Amino acid sequence: MSVTSKYRDSWEGFWREAPDETGAVLWDADPALTVAPHLTRFAARIDRPELPLVDLGCGNGTQTRYLAAHYPDVIGVDLSHTAVERARSQDTDGTARFEQLDATDTRAVHDLHARLGDANVYVRGVLHQCDPADRQPVADAVATLLGARGRAFVVELAEGAKRVLTDLARHPQGPPPKLRPVFAHGIAPGEVSDTGLVELLSNAGLDVLAEGALPLVTTEHTAEGLRIEVPSRWFVLASADARAPERPNGACLPES
């Protein structure tokens, strides 16, 4: 199974038209405000930090380069060829590797796992904007890349984010400039319910080791000059078949 050509074309069109500079895209925020808070929750739960780390849905690689400064072998993958080329061009020091990957292509995902071995995986905001038929295959891809030893950090927009984005889109002055291309290219953010997200992860054979809530920081501001943040949920995951650390009553502990 692979993503529809319409979905692929939407992302290619988005990245071709996006300004080629850091921070020009809605979610391309400073890593200090995005991936850094995530790593404080993820790092202590990575049993094998020496494993390769895959940034699934890397876009133009801003967060990937930050990850590569903290882990020895980082590879960013994205559906969009244009995004991958941008990521390579902006990584002037060659701190990470980048390649195109359709995460719903089971054979391609298994081939990547065969090359890398078990890996740790970072996913930020991918599942919530996938077409419905593609969400489970993407969650399955995370499980495949982890294998028995890897850990994943998955952060997705919470259910309440859709209202925030919808209200912004309906503002009398129109959507904020960086939000307009998202809708113009048919990318629908915030389309997965909280319950649906947990089901996707569970159906992929992933065990939740920890979870919590954080605001997802964007690069855009309201008309009043306030930075736009949207609610998100994060999960630290392992294969349900892997032996996870003992937790009280066999359940994960929620965090903030």
Tab-separated table of C-alpha atoms in Angstrom:
chain	number	residue	atom	x	y	z
A	1	MET	CA	0.000	0.000	0.000
A	2	SER	CA	1.251	3.501	-0.753
A	3	VAL	CA	-0.050	7.014	-0.342
A	4	THR	CA	-2.332	8.435	-2.978
A	5	SER	CA	-0.752	10.510	-5.724
A	6	LYS	CA	-2.984	13.421	-4.660
A	7	TYR	CA	-1.520	13.336	-1.147
A	8	ARG	CA	2.035	13.135	-2.463
A	9	ASP	CA	1.350	15.947	-4.914
A	10	SER	CA	-0.080	18.108	-2.130
A	11	TRP	CA	3.159	17.883	-0.184
A	12	GLU	CA	5.370	18.353	-3.221
A	13	GLY	CA	3.394	21.460	-4.131
A	14	PHE	CA	3.579	22.763	-0.595
A	15	TRP	CA	7.357	22.399	-0.343
A	16	ARG	CA	8.005	23.750	-3.852
A	17	GLU	CA	6.152	26.950	-3.009
A	18	ALA	CA	7.365	27.364	0.586
A	19	PRO	CA	10.137	29.947	1.089
A	20	ASP	CA	13.514	28.252	1.370
A	21	GLU	CA	14.478	29.589	4.760
A	22	THR	CA	14.263	28.343	8.317
A	23	GLY	CA	11.107	29.446	10.095
A	24	ALA	CA	9.103	30.249	6.962
A	25	VAL	CA	6.821	27.234	7.422
A	26	LEU	CA	4.151	27.139	10.143
A	27	TRP	CA	5.678	24.248	12.117
A	28	ASP	CA	9.360	25.035	11.436
A	29	ALA	CA	9.933	26.562	14.863
A	30	ASP	CA	13.244	26.930	16.663
A	31	PRO	CA	14.282	23.475	17.942
A	32	ALA	CA	14.795	25.004	21.386
A	33	LEU	CA	11.010	25.461	21.486
A	34	THR	CA	10.055	22.173	19.846
A	35	VAL	CA	12.318	19.130	19.810
A	36	ALA	CA	14.353	20.179	22.864
A	37	PRO	CA	11.383	19.892	25.289
A	38	HIS	CA	10.539	16.579	23.661
A	39	LEU	CA	14.030	15.208	24.228
A	40	THR	CA	13.846	15.996	27.931
A	41	ARG	CA	10.981	13.499	28.085
A	42	PHE	CA	12.415	11.008	25.616
A	43	ALA	CA	16.120	10.766	26.385
A	44	ALA	CA	15.764	9.091	29.774
A	45	ARG	CA	13.549	6.415	28.241
A	46	ILE	CA	15.815	5.468	25.347
A	47	ASP	CA	17.386	2.199	26.421
A	48	ARG	CA	19.795	2.120	23.480
A	49	PRO	CA	20.886	5.666	22.541
A	50	GLU	CA	23.559	4.234	20.240
A	51	LEU	CA	20.883	2.947	17.847
A	52	PRO	CA	20.171	4.986	14.702
A	53	LEU	CA	17.522	7.656	15.225
A	54	VAL	CA	14.947	8.144	12.446
A	55	ASP	CA	13.145	11.480	12.162
A	56	LEU	CA	9.993	10.305	10.372
A	57	GLY	CA	8.446	13.178	8.435
A	58	CYS	CA	11.522	15.378	8.681
A	59	GLY	CA	10.385	18.130	6.309
A	60	ASN	CA	13.244	20.541	5.670
A	61	GLY	CA	15.313	19.003	8.456
A	62	THR	CA	15.413	21.757	11.070
A	63	GLN	CA	14.562	19.412	13.938
A	64	THR	CA	16.644	16.596	12.408
A	65	ARG	CA	19.807	18.671	12.621
A	66	TYR	CA	19.124	19.324	16.305
A	67	LEU	CA	18.666	15.607	16.913
A	68	ALA	CA	21.934	14.923	15.088
A	69	ALA	CA	23.741	17.176	17.546
A	70	HIS	CA	22.648	14.848	20.356
A	71	TYR	CA	22.767	11.362	18.825
A	72	PRO	CA	25.492	9.703	16.769
A	73	ASP	CA	23.509	8.456	13.763
A	74	VAL	CA	20.420	10.394	12.661
A	75	ILE	CA	18.493	9.966	9.429
A	76	GLY	CA	15.603	12.177	8.345
A	77	VAL	CA	13.003	10.696	6.007
A	78	ASP	CA	10.078	12.366	4.288
A	79	LEU	CA	7.497	11.600	1.632
A	80	SER	CA	8.366	14.757	-0.301
A	81	HIS	CA	11.412	14.686	-2.564
A	82	THR	CA	11.501	18.489	-2.495
A	83	ALA	CA	11.546	18.537	1.314
A	84	VAL	CA	14.401	16.029	1.391
A	85	GLU	CA	16.434	18.074	-1.083
A	86	ARG	CA	15.899	21.177	1.047
A	87	ALA	CA	16.942	19.296	4.159
A	88	ARG	CA	20.167	18.204	2.475
A	89	SER	CA	20.951	21.697	1.200
A	90	GLN	CA	20.385	23.272	4.617
A	91	ASP	CA	22.536	20.702	6.421
A	92	THR	CA	25.759	22.362	5.345
A	93	ASP	CA	27.813	20.512	7.964
A	94	GLY	CA	26.482	17.105	6.965
A	95	THR	CA	25.362	16.321	10.511
A	96	ALA	CA	22.496	14.041	9.403
A	97	ARG	CA	21.453	11.845	6.501
A	98	PHE	CA	18.261	12.407	4.529
A	99	GLU	CA	16.265	10.277	2.140
A	100	GLN	CA	12.801	10.040	0.647
A	101	LEU	CA	10.473	7.450	2.153
A	102	ASP	CA	6.801	6.663	1.687
A	103	ALA	CA	6.040	5.439	5.204
A	104	THR	CA	2.950	3.564	3.970
A	105	ASP	CA	5.085	1.485	1.606
A	106	THR	CA	5.599	-1.636	3.707
A	107	ARG	CA	8.450	-2.980	1.587
A	108	ALA	CA	10.325	0.337	1.650
A	109	VAL	CA	9.960	0.569	5.437
A	110	HIS	CA	11.174	-3.008	5.916
A	111	ASP	CA	14.101	-2.302	3.590
A	112	LEU	CA	15.059	0.719	5.704
A	113	HIS	CA	14.882	-1.386	8.867
A	114	ALA	CA	17.006	-4.058	7.201
A	115	ARG	CA	19.674	-1.449	6.451
A	116	LEU	CA	19.597	0.309	9.819
A	117	GLY	CA	18.622	-2.470	12.198
A	118	ASP	CA	16.412	-1.549	15.151
A	119	ALA	CA	16.140	2.217	15.507
A	120	ASN	CA	14.784	4.907	17.774
A	121	VAL	CA	12.137	7.029	16.052
A	122	TYR	CA	10.977	10.639	16.404
A	123	VAL	CA	7.619	11.603	14.863
A	124	ARG	CA	6.198	15.108	15.140
A	125	GLY	CA	2.820	15.891	13.656
A	126	VAL	CA	2.609	13.282	10.904
A	127	LEU	CA	-0.389	11.081	11.732
A	128	HIS	CA	-2.837	13.926	12.268
A	129	GLN	CA	-2.540	15.186	8.688
A	130	CYS	CA	-2.414	11.819	6.893
A	131	ASP	CA	-5.293	10.660	4.726
A	132	PRO	CA	-7.487	8.282	6.780
A	133	ALA	CA	-6.395	5.175	4.873
A	134	ASP	CA	-2.722	6.014	5.420
A	135	ARG	CA	-2.744	6.555	9.182
A	136	GLN	CA	-2.526	2.940	10.285
A	137	PRO	CA	0.247	2.049	7.804
A	138	VAL	CA	2.290	5.008	9.097
A	139	ALA	CA	1.790	3.889	12.699
A	140	ASP	CA	2.770	0.367	11.607
A	141	ALA	CA	5.914	1.798	10.027
A	142	VAL	CA	6.967	3.223	13.402
A	143	ALA	CA	6.626	-0.235	14.949
A	144	THR	CA	8.635	-1.827	12.138
A	145	LEU	CA	11.502	0.646	12.504
A	146	LEU	CA	11.651	0.158	16.280
A	147	GLY	CA	11.994	-3.592	16.107
A	148	ALA	CA	12.563	-5.134	19.524
A	149	ARG	CA	15.039	-2.611	20.925
A	150	GLY	CA	14.019	0.846	19.719
A	151	ARG	CA	11.898	3.498	21.374
A	152	ALA	CA	9.690	6.091	19.700
A	153	PHE	CA	8.618	9.588	20.644
A	154	VAL	CA	5.373	10.457	18.864
A	155	VAL	CA	3.782	13.880	19.280
A	156	GLU	CA	0.528	14.732	17.528
A	157	LEU	CA	-2.041	17.489	17.659
A	158	ALA	CA	-4.623	16.884	20.342
A	159	GLU	CA	-8.299	16.813	19.461
A	160	GLY	CA	-8.722	20.384	20.665
A	161	ALA	CA	-6.213	21.665	18.121
A	162	LYS	CA	-8.734	21.489	15.298
A	163	ARG	CA	-10.891	24.162	16.922
A	164	VAL	CA	-7.861	26.420	17.413
A	165	LEU	CA	-6.881	26.098	13.752
A	166	THR	CA	-10.449	26.465	12.525
A	167	ASP	CA	-10.933	29.649	14.543
A	168	LEU	CA	-7.722	31.040	13.071
A	169	ALA	CA	-8.860	30.151	9.553
A	170	ARG	CA	-12.183	31.947	10.114
A	171	HIS	CA	-10.657	35.130	11.471
A	172	PRO	CA	-12.240	38.228	9.864
A	173	GLN	CA	-8.841	39.186	8.458
A	174	GLY	CA	-8.329	35.699	7.091
A	175	PRO	CA	-5.979	32.949	8.265
A	176	PRO	CA	-2.470	33.923	9.402
A	177	PRO	CA	-0.108	33.986	6.376
A	178	LYS	CA	1.756	30.780	7.303
A	179	LEU	CA	-1.467	28.845	7.803
A	180	ARG	CA	-2.886	29.735	4.386
A	181	PRO	CA	-0.619	27.429	2.339
A	182	VAL	CA	-1.553	24.470	4.537
A	183	PHE	CA	-5.212	24.772	3.581
A	184	ALA	CA	-4.457	25.881	0.025
A	185	HIS	CA	-2.610	22.619	-0.675
A	186	GLY	CA	-5.331	20.436	0.800
A	187	ILE	CA	-3.419	19.500	3.938
A	188	ALA	CA	-5.944	18.971	6.732
A	189	PRO	CA	-4.369	19.269	10.190
A	190	GLY	CA	-5.945	17.985	13.385
A	191	GLU	CA	-8.029	15.256	11.792
A	192	VAL	CA	-7.370	12.458	14.334
A	193	SER	CA	-9.369	12.233	17.560
A	194	ASP	CA	-7.610	11.561	20.859
A	195	THR	CA	-9.196	8.110	21.024
A	196	GLY	CA	-8.375	7.416	17.405
A	197	LEU	CA	-4.718	8.261	17.949
A	198	VAL	CA	-4.393	5.796	20.827
A	199	GLU	CA	-6.118	3.128	18.731
A	200	LEU	CA	-3.683	3.641	15.861
A	201	LEU	CA	-0.724	3.139	18.168
A	202	SER	CA	-2.251	0.123	19.888
A	203	ASN	CA	-3.218	-1.518	16.608
A	204	ALA	CA	0.384	-1.125	15.457
A	205	GLY	CA	1.516	-3.253	18.387
A	206	LEU	CA	3.026	-0.323	20.288
A	207	ASP	CA	3.125	-0.141	24.074
A	208	VAL	CA	2.804	3.291	25.712
A	209	LEU	CA	5.594	3.733	28.257
A	210	ALA	CA	4.783	7.352	29.089
A	211	GLU	CA	2.495	10.084	27.830
A	212	GLY	CA	1.632	13.681	28.452
A	213	ALA	CA	0.492	16.985	26.998
A	214	LEU	CA	2.462	19.938	25.673
A	215	PRO	CA	1.647	22.951	23.517
A	216	LEU	CA	2.973	22.569	19.974
A	217	VAL	CA	4.784	25.788	19.149
A	218	THR	CA	4.454	27.320	15.676
A	219	THR	CA	6.319	30.096	13.875
A	220	GLU	CA	3.163	32.157	13.390
A	221	HIS	CA	1.572	34.862	15.532
A	222	THR	CA	-1.929	36.192	16.038
A	223	ALA	CA	-2.980	39.648	14.893
A	224	GLU	CA	-2.245	40.718	18.472
A	225	GLY	CA	1.338	39.506	18.198
A	226	LEU	CA	1.005	36.392	20.352
A	227	ARG	CA	2.799	33.253	19.209
A	228	ILE	CA	0.329	30.605	18.120
A	229	GLU	CA	0.512	27.360	20.088
A	230	VAL	CA	-1.797	24.393	19.648
A	231	PRO	CA	-2.477	21.562	22.111
A	232	SER	CA	-0.663	18.304	21.480
A	233	ARG	CA	-0.187	14.888	23.054
A	234	TRP	CA	3.079	13.016	23.258
A	235	PHE	CA	3.847	9.338	23.756
A	236	VAL	CA	6.985	7.320	24.426
A	237	LEU	CA	6.468	3.938	22.777
A	238	ALA	CA	8.056	0.534	22.466
A	239	SER	CA	7.072	-2.635	20.694
A	240	ALA	CA	4.478	-4.443	22.786
A	241	ASP	CA	6.548	-7.586	22.245
A	242	ALA	CA	9.655	-5.996	23.755
A	243	ARG	CA	10.269	-6.266	27.480
A	244	ALA	CA	9.465	-2.790	28.822
A	245	PRO	CA	10.508	-1.389	32.222
A	246	GLU	CA	8.162	-2.270	35.074
A	247	ARG	CA	5.455	0.298	35.709
A	248	PRO	CA	2.968	0.472	38.602
A	249	ASN	CA	-0.020	-1.799	37.910
A	250	GLY	CA	1.385	-2.435	34.467
A	251	ALA	CA	0.347	1.005	33.212
A	252	CYS	CA	2.168	4.074	32.012
A	253	LEU	CA	2.357	7.203	34.113
A	254	PRO	CA	0.995	10.399	32.541
A	255	GLU	CA	3.192	13.466	32.658
A	256	SER	CA	2.850	17.140	31.895
